[in-house]
Amino acid sequence: MTIRVGILSAAHVHTDAYVRGLSQLDNVELVGIADENANRGQETAARHKIEYLDTGRLLEYIDAGVICAANVDHLSWAKRAAKAGVHVLCEKPLSVTVEEAEEIVALFDEVDAYLGIAMPLRFSDSVQRAAQRLDDGALGDLLAVSGTNRGQMPGGWFTDPQTAGGGAVMDHTVHIVDLVTYLTGCTVSEVYAEVDTRFHDIAVDDVNVLSMKLENGAGFLLDGSWSKPDEWHTWGDATLEFVGESGTIAVDCFDQTLWHTTDTGDESGVSSVFWGTDLNQELLKDFITAVQDNRPPEITGGEAVHAVAVVEAAYRSATSGDPEVVEF
């Protein structure tokens, strides 16, 4: 069974990776791309030798779509896709507010279409092995979790609060919160956030430390800053450490790498070559298989609402100076 897929907006930096990934799947017909910015959409289509289509026409032809829009535009694209009965894989965060995120989930529930979220870290081999160990009770009772998702500042619309809805907290918190919820089965109940702009001259936050409490009482500390320099050997990291009564488990989502060092003059001369599982490709495979098999994707819209709620609570805490309850 061939699934006809379209790209819904090319605003996100992951668009090219998704187009390449979908093109490599035997059971996918990549129909084309639609974009609210015609020039950007046409340039992306030409670069990948696919069609640029009007949104309405594209939605008529496809079974599934990948929303690669800016954060604040997710709802509008979701409305059009749901109205057309199209299954959707949406870039994270699901939306910039819990209210909008819940509306998106309801849209797809009403039309009986699947809604998946781009949280590829779940497909890391390290994460899957950690899941096995935690499920086996290797740590006993969970006492604390610490995590990092420190990366380079992405630039572009990510630094525009009117388009991104926030900065590094909005961009990076959701990945690690999703992993912790997935691996422990616990949601975040409370957040205390220290948030600032220190590394770059931008209009949104680029540094944060979130001190959280899980529903089981365990502490959860997260650094999700845009703190890596432009010359860093890779874009960033994604790590977790779980502390339990019986031991610890450390997870590095990008540990399948080798370092390549060259003489590059003014540049750092060091780059990382990733040889392991292509997490974006695994994400796409799961979504397409879910549509084929008539089952929910691995990461659903309902799960993504919680991550948005944590982001909301973090920004409230940064403003109030007090811990804030996660509400969703």
JSON list of C-alpha atoms in Angstrom, two decimals, residues 13-23 280-281:
[
{"chain": "A", "resi": 13, "resn": "VAL", "atom": "CA", "xyz": [14.91, 23.62, 9.51]},
{"chain": "A", "resi": 14, "resn": "HIS", "atom": "CA", "xyz": [14.01, 19.91, 9.45]},
{"chain": "A", "resi": 15, "resn": "THR", "atom": "CA", "xyz": [12.06, 20.20, 6.19]},
{"chain": "A", "resi": 16, "resn": "ASP", "atom": "CA", "xyz": [14.95, 19.09, 3.98]},
{"chain": "A", "resi": 17, "resn": "ALA", "atom": "CA", "xyz": [15.66, 16.06, 6.18]},
{"chain": "A", "resi": 18, "resn": "TYR", "atom": "CA", "xyz": [12.01, 15.00, 6.05]},
{"chain": "A", "resi": 19, "resn": "VAL", "atom": "CA", "xyz": [11.84, 15.37, 2.27]},
{"chain": "A", "resi": 20, "resn": "ARG", "atom": "CA", "xyz": [15.00, 13.27, 1.84]},
{"chain": "A", "resi": 21, "resn": "GLY", "atom": "CA", "xyz": [13.74, 10.70, 4.32]},
{"chain": "A", "resi": 22, "resn": "LEU", "atom": "CA", "xyz": [10.31, 10.34, 2.75]},
{"chain": "A", "resi": 23, "resn": "SER", "atom": "CA", "xyz": [11.89, 10.03, -0.69]},
{"chain": "A", "resi": 280, "resn": "ASN", "atom": "CA", "xyz": [14.33, 11.38, 11.81]},
{"chain": "A", "resi": 281, "resn": "GLN", "atom": "CA", "xyz": [14.10, 8.45, 9.42]}
]
